[in-house]
PDB file of C-alpha atoms in Angstrom:
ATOM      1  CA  UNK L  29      16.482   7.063  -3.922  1.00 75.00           C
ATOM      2  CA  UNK L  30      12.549   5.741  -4.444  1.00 88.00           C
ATOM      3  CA  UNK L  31      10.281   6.478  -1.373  1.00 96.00           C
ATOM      4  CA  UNK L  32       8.854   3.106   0.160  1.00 97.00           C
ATOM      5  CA  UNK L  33       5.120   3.618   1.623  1.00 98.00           C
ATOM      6  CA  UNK L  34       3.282   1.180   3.043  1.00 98.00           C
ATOM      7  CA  UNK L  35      -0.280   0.588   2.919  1.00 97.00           C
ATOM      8  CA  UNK L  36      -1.481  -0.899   5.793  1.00 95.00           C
ATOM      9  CA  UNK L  37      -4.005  -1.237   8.207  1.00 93.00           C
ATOM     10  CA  UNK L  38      -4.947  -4.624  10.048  1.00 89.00           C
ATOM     11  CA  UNK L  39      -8.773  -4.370   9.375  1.00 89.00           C
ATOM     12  CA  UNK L  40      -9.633  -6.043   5.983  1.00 86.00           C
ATOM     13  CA  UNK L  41     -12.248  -4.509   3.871  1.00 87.00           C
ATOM     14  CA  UNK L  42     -11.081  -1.419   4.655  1.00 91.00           C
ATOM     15  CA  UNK L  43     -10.014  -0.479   1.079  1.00 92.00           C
ATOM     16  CA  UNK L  44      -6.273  -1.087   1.375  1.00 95.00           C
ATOM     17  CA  UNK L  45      -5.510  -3.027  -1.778  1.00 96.00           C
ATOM     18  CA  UNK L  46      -7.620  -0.733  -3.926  1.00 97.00           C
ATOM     19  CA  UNK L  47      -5.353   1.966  -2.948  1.00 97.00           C
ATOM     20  CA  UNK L  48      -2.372   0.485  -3.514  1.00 98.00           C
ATOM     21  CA  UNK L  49      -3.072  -0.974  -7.120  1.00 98.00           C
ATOM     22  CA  UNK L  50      -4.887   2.673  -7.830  1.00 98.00           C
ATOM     23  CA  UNK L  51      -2.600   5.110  -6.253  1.00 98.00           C
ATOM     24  CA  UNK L  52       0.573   3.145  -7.564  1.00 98.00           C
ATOM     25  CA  UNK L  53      -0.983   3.451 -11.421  1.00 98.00           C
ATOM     26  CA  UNK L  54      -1.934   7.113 -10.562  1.00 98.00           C
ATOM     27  CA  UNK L  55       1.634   7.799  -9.804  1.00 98.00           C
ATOM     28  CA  UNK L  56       2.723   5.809 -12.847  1.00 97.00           C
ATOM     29  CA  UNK L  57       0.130   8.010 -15.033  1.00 97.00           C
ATOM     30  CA  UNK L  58       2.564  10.999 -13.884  1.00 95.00           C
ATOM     31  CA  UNK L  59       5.118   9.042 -15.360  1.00 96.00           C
ATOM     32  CA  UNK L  60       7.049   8.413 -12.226  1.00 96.00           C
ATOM     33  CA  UNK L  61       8.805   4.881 -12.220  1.00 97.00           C
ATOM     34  CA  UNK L  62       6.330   3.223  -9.470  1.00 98.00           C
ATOM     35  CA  UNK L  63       7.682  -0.200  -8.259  1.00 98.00           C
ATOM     36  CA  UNK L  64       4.381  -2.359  -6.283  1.00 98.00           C
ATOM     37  CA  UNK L  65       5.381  -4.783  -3.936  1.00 98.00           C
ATOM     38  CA  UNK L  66       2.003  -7.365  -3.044  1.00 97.00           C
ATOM     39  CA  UNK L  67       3.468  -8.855   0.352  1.00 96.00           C
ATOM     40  CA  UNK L  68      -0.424 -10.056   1.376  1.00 94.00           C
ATOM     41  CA  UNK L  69      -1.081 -14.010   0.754  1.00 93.00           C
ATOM     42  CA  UNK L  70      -4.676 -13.207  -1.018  1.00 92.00           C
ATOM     43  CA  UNK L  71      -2.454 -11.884  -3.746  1.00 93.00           C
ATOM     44  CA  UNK L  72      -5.661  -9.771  -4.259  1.00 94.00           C
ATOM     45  CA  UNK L  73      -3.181  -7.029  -5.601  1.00 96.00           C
ATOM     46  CA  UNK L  74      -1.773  -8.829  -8.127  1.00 95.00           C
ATOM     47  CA  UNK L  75      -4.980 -10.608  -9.606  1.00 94.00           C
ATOM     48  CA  UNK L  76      -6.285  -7.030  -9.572  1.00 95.00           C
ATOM     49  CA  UNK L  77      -3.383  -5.786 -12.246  1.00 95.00           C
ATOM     50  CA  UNK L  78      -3.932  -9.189 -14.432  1.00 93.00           C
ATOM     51  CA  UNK L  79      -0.878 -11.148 -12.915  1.00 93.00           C
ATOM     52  CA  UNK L  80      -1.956 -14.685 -11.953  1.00 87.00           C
ATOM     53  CA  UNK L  81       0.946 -15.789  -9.741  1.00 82.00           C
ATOM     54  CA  UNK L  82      -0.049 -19.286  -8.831  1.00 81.00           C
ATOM     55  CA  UNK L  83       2.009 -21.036 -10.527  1.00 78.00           C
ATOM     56  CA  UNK L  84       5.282 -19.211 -10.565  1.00 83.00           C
ATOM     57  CA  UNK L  85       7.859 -19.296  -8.726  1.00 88.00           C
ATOM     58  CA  UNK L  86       9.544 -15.329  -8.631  1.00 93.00           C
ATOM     59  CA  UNK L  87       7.164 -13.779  -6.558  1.00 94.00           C
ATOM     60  CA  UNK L  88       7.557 -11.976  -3.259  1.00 95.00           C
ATOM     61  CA  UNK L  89       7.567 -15.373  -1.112  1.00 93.00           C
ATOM     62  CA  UNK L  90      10.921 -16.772  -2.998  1.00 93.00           C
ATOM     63  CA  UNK L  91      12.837 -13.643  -2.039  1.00 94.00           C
ATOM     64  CA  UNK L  92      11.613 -13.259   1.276  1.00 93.00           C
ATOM     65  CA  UNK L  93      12.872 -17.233   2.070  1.00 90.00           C
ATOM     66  CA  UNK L  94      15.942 -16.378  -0.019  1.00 90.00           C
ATOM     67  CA  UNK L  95      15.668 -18.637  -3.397  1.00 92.00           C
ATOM     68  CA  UNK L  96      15.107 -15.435  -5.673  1.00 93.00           C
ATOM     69  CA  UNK L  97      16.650 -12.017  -6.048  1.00 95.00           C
ATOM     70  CA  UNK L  98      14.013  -9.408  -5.816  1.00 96.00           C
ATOM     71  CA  UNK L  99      15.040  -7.587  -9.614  1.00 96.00           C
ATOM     72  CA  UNK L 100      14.241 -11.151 -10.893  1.00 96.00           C
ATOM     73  CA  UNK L 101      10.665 -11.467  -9.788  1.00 96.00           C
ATOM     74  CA  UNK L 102       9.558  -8.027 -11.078  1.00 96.00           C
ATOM     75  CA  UNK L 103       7.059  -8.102 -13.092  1.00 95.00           C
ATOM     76  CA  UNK L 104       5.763  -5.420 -16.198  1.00 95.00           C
ATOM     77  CA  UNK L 105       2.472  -4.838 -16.032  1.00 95.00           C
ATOM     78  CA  UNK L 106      -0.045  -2.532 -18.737  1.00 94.00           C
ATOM     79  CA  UNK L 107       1.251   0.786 -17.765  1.00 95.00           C
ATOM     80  CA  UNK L 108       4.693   2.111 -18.786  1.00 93.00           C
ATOM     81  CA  UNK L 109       5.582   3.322 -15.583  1.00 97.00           C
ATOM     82  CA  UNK L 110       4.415   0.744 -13.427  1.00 98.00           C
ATOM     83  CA  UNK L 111       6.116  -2.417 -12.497  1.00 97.00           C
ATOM     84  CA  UNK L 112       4.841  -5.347  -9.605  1.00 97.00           C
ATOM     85  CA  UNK L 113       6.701  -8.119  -7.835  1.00 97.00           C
ATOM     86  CA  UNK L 114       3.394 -10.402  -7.206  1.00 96.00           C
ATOM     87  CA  UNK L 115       2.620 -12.498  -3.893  1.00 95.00           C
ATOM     88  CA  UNK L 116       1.611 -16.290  -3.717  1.00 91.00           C
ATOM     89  CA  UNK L 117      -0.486 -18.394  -1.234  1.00 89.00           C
ATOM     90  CA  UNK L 118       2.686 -19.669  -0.224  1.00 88.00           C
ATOM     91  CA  UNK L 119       3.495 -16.602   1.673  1.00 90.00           C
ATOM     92  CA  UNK L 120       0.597 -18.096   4.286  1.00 87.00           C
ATOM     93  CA  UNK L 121       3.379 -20.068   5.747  1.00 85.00           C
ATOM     94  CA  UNK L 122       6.521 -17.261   5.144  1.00 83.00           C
ATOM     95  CA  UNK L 123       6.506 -16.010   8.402  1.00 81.00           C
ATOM     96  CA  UNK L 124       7.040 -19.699  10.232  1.00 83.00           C
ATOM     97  CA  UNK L 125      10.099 -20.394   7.857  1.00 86.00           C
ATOM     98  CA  UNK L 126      11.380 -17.033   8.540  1.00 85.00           C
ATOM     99  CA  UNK L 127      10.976 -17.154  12.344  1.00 81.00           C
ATOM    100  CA  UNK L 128      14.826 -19.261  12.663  1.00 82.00           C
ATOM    101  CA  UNK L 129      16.429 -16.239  10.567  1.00 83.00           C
ATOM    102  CA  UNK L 130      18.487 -13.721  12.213  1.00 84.00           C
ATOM    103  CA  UNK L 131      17.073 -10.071  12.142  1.00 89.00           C
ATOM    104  CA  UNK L 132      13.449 -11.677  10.314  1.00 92.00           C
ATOM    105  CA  UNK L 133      12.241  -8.280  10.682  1.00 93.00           C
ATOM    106  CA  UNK L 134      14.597  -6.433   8.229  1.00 95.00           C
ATOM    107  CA  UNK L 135      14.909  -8.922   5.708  1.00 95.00           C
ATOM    108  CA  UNK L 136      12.859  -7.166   3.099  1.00 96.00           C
ATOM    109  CA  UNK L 137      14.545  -3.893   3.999  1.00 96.00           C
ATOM    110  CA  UNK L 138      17.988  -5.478   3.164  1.00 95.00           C
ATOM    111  CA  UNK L 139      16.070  -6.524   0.123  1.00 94.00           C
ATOM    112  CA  UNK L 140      14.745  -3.175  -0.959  1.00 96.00           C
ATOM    113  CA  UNK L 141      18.373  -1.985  -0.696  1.00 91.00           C
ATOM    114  CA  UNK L 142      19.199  -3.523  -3.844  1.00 89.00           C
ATOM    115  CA  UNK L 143      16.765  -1.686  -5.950  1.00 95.00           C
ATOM    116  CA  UNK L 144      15.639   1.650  -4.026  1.00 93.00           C
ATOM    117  CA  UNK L 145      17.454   3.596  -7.076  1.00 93.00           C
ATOM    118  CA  UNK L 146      15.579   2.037  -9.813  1.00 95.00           C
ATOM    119  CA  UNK L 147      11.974   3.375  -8.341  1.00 96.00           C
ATOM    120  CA  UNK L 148      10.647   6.926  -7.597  1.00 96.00           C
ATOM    121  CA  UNK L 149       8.295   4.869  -5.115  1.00 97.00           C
ATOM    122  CA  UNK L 150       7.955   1.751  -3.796  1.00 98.00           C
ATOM    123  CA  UNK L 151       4.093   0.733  -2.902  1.00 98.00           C
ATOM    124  CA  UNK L 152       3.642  -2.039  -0.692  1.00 98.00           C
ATOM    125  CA  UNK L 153       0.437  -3.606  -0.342  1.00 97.00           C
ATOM    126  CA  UNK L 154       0.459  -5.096   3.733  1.00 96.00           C
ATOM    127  CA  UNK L 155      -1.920  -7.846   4.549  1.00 93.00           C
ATOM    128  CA  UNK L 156      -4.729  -7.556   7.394  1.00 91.00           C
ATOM    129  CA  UNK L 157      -2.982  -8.462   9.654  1.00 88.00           C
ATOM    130  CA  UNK L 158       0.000  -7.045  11.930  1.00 86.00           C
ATOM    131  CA  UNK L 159       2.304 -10.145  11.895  1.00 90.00           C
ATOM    132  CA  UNK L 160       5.593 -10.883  10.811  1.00 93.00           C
ATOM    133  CA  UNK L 161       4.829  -9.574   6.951  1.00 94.00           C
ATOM    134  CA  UNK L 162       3.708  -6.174   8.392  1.00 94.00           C
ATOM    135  CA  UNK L 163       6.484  -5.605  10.661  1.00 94.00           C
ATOM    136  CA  UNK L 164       8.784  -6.456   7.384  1.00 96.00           C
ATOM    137  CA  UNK L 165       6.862  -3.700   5.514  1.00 97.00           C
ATOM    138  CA  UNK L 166       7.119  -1.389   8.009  1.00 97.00           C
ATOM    139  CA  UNK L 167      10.637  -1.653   8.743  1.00 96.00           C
ATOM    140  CA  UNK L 168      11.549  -1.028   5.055  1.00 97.00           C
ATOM    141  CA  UNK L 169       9.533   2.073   4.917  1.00 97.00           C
ATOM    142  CA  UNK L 170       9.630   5.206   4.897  1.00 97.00           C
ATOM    143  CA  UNK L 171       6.294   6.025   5.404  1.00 98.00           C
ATOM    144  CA  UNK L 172       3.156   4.302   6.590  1.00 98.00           C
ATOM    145  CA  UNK L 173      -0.512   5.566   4.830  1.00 98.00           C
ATOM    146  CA  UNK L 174      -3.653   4.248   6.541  1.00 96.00           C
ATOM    147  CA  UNK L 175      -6.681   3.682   4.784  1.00 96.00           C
ATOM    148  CA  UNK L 176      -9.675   4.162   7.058  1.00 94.00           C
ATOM    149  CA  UNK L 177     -13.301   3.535   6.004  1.00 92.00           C
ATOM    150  CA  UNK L 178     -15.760   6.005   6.468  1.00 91.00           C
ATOM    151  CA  UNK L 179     -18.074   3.308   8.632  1.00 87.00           C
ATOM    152  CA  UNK L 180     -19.231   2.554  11.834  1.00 83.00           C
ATOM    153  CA  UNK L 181     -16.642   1.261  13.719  1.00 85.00           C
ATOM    154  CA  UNK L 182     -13.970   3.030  11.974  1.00 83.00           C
ATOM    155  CA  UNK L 183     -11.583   3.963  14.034  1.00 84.00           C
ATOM    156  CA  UNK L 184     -11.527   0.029  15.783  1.00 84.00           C
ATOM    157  CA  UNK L 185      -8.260  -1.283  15.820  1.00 82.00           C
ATOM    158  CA  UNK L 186      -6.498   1.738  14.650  1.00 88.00           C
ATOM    159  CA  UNK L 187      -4.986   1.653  18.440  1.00 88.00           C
ATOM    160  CA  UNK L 188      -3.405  -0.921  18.014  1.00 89.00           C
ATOM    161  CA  UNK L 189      -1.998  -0.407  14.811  1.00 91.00           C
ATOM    162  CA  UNK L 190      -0.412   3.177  16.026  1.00 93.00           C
ATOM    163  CA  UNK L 191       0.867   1.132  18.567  1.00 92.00           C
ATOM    164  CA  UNK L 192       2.694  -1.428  16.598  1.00 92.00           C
ATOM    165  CA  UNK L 193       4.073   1.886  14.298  1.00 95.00           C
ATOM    166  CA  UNK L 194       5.635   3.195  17.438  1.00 95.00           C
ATOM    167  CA  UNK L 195       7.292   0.391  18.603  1.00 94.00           C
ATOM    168  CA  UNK L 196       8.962  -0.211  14.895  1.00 94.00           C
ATOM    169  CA  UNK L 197       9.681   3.447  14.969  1.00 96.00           C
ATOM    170  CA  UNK L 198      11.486   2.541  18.318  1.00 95.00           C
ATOM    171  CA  UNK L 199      12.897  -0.565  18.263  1.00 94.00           C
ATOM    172  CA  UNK L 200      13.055  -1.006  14.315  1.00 94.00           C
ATOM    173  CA  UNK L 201      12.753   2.022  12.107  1.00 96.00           C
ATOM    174  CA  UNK L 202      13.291   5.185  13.548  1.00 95.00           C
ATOM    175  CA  UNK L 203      12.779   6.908  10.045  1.00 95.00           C
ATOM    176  CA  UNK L 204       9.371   5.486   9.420  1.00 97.00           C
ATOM    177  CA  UNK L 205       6.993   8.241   9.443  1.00 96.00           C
ATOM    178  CA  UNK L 206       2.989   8.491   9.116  1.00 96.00           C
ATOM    179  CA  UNK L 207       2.306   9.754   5.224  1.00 97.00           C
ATOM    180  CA  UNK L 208      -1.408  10.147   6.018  1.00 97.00           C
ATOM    181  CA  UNK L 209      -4.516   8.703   7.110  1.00 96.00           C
ATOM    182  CA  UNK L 210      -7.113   8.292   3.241  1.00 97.00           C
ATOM    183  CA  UNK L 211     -10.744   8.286   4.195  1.00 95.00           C
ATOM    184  CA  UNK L 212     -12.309   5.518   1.802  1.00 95.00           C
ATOM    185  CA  UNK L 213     -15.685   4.370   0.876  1.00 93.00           C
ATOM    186  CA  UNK L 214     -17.037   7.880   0.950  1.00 93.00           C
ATOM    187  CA  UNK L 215     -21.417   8.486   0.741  1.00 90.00           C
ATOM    188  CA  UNK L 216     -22.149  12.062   0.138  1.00 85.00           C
ATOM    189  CA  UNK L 217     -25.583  10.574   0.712  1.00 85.00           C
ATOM    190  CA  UNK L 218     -24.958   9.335   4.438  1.00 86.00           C
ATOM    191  CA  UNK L 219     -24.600  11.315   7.214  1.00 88.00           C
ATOM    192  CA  UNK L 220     -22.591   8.688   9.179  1.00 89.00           C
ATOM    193  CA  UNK L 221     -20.156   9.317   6.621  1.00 90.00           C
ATOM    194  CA  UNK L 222     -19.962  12.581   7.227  1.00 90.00           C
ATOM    195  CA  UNK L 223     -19.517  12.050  10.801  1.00 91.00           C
ATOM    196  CA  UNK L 224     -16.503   9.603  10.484  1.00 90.00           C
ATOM    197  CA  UNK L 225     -14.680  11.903   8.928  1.00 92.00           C
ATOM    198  CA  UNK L 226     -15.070  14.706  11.041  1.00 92.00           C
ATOM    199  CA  UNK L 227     -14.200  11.904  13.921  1.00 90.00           C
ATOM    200  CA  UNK L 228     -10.700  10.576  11.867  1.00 92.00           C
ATOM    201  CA  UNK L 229      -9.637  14.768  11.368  1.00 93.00           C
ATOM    202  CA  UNK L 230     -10.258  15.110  15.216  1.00 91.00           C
ATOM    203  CA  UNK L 231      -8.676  12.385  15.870  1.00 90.00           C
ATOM    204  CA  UNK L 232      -5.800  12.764  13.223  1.00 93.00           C
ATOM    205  CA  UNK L 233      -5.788  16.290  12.310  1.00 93.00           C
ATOM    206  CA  UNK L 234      -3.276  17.255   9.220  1.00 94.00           C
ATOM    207  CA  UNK L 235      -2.459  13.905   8.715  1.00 95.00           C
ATOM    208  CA  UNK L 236      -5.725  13.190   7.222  1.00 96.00           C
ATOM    209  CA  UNK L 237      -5.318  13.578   3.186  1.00 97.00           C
ATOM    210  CA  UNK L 238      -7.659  16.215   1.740  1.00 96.00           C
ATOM    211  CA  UNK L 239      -8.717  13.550  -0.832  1.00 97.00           C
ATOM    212  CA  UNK L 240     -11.406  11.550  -0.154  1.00 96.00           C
ATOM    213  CA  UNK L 241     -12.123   8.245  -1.582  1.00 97.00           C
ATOM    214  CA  UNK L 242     -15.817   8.070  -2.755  1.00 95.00           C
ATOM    215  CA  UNK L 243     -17.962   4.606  -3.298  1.00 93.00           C
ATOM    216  CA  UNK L 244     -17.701   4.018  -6.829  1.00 94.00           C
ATOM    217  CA  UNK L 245     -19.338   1.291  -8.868  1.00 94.00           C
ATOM    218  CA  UNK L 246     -16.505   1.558 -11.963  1.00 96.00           C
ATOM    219  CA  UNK L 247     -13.719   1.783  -9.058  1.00 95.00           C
ATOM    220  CA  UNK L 248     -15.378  -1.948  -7.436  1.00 94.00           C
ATOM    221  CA  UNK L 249     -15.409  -3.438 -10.930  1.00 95.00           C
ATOM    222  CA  UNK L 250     -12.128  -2.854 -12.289  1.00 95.00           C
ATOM    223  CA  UNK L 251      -9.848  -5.553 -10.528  1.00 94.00           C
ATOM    224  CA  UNK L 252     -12.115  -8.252 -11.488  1.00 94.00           C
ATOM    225  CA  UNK L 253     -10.770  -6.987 -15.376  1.00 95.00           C
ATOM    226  CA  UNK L 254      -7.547  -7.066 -14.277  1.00 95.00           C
ATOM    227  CA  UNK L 255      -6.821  -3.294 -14.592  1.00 96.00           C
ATOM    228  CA  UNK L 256      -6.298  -0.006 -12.087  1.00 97.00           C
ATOM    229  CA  UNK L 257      -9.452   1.741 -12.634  1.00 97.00           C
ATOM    230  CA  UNK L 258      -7.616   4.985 -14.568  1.00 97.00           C
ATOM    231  CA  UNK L 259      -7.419   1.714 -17.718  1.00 96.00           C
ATOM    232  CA  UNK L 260     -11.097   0.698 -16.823  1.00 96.00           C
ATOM    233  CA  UNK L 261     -12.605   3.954 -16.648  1.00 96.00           C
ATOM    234  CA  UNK L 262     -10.269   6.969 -16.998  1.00 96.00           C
ATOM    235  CA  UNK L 263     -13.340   9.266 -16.101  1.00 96.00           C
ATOM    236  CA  UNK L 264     -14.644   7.987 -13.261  1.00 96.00           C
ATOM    237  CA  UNK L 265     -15.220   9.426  -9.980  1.00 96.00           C
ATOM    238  CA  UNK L 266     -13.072   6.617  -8.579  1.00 96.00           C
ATOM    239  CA  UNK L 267     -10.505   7.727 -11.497  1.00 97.00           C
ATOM    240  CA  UNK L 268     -10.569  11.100 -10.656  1.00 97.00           C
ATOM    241  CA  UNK L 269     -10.079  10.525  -6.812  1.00 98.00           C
ATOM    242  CA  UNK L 270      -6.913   8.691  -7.171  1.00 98.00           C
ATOM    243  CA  UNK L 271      -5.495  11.056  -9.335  1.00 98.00           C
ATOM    244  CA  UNK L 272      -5.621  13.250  -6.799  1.00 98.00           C
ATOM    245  CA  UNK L 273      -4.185  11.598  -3.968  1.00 98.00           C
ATOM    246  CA  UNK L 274      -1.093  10.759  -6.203  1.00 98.00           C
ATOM    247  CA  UNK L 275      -1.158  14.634  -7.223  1.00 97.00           C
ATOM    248  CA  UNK L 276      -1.133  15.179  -3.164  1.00 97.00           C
ATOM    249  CA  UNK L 277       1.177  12.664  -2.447  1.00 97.00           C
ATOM    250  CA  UNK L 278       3.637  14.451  -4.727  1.00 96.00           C
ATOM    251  CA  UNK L 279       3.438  17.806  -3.509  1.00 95.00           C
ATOM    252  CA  UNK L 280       3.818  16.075   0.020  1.00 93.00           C
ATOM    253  CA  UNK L 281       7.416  15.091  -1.312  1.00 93.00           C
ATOM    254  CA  UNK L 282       8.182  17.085  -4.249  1.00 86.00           C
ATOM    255  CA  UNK L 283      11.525  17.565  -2.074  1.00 83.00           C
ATOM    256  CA  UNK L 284      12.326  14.097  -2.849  1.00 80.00           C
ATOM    257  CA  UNK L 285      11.447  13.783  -6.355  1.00 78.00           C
ATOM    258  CA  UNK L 286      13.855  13.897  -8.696  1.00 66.00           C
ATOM    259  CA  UNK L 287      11.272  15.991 -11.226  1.00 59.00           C
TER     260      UNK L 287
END
């Protein structure tokens, strides 16, 4: 059975999608069978991996309203190992039509039922934002991984986002579990960075991944090609980075792996 994680913290620009287009292809470059769910209406995630979704209709919206099954909207993308269901504007106005449904919070969990087999792991990109979508992601996951940026003001908001993990845990999802907290947008250069992240492993302790994500030029270039950054620039620092979080993220469950 594929582990679901969930990237997601409710502060944009905080480098959430990056992680979950790089980390997913990382994963797939281990030649695990990684399954990337976009659930976030800027369908920033799927632009970024060369899918233009605006005009279909088998994306992540249609099975969330219940007009598609969710094998029929996946979608193959450059890398062997590494498969996407895409997102659509549409999904703006999802969580109104799903507000009359019965148990609106589990419906993607039911969903994910169907096809937790297929997948070593199941990556699902979360919008900014800690509404209905969210919640869904959450309650299908296993785990939760927070992407914090190694700014002023880092830590903002992260409250409330612990908060809302706790009360899914409670009321929701008593499985779902915190995978780790990824320092991202990383300065050697600045000592501010430097003092963020000693703040988040205070704060966080061994939850904090020993990777760190550095700034990287190649890394902020790649989506607009349409490709993870290991197809843009294999060498890379931003490359080389995510490689390692997926190499950390596996030894973190080799337990569940089935190699």
């Amino acid at each position: 059975m594929g582990k679901v994680i969930s990237i997601a913290n409710q502060k944009g620009g905080v480098g959430k999608t990056t992680t979950s287009i790089n980390l997913a292809a990382s994963l797939a470059a281990s030649e695990y069978d990684v399954l990337l769910i976009d659930i976030d209406p800027q369908a920033n995630t799927s632009a970024g991996l060369g899918i233009d979704s605006k005009r279909s209709d088998k994306t992540i919206y249609e099975v969330l309203v219940g007009k598609q099954k969710i094998k029929d909207t996946v979608v193959k993308t450059e890398m062997p190992f590494l498969s996407l269901v895409p997102s659509h504007i549409n999904l703006v106005g999802a969580e109104i039509e799903m507000v009359s449904i019965k148990h609106r919070e589990l419906i993607l969990k039911k969903v994910l039922d169907d096809i937790r087999d297929d997948y070593d792991f199941i990556i699902i990109d979360c919008p900014p934002s800690l509404g209905l979508l969210t919640l869904n992601s959450l309650s299908a996951s296993d785990s939760v991984l927070i992407p914090v940026q190694c700014e002023y003001y880092a830590l903002e908001g992260l409250g409330q986002l612990l908060n809302t993990i706790s009360i899914v845990q409670f009321q929701l999802n008593h499985e779902l579990e915190i995978e780790g907290v990824l320092l991202t947008m990383f300065d050697s250069r600045l000592r501010l960075s430097n003092q963020v992240v000693e703040e988040v492993k205070h704060h966080f302790g061994n939850k904090v991944f020993d990777t760190i994500i550095a700034r990287n030029v190649r890394l902020s270039e790649a989506p607009s090609h349409g490709k993870p950054v290991i197809l843009y620039d294999a060498l890379c620092t931003g490359s080389q980075n995510y490689l390692e979080l997926a190499k950390e993220l596996i030894e973190n469950n080799r337990s569940l792996l089935k190699k």
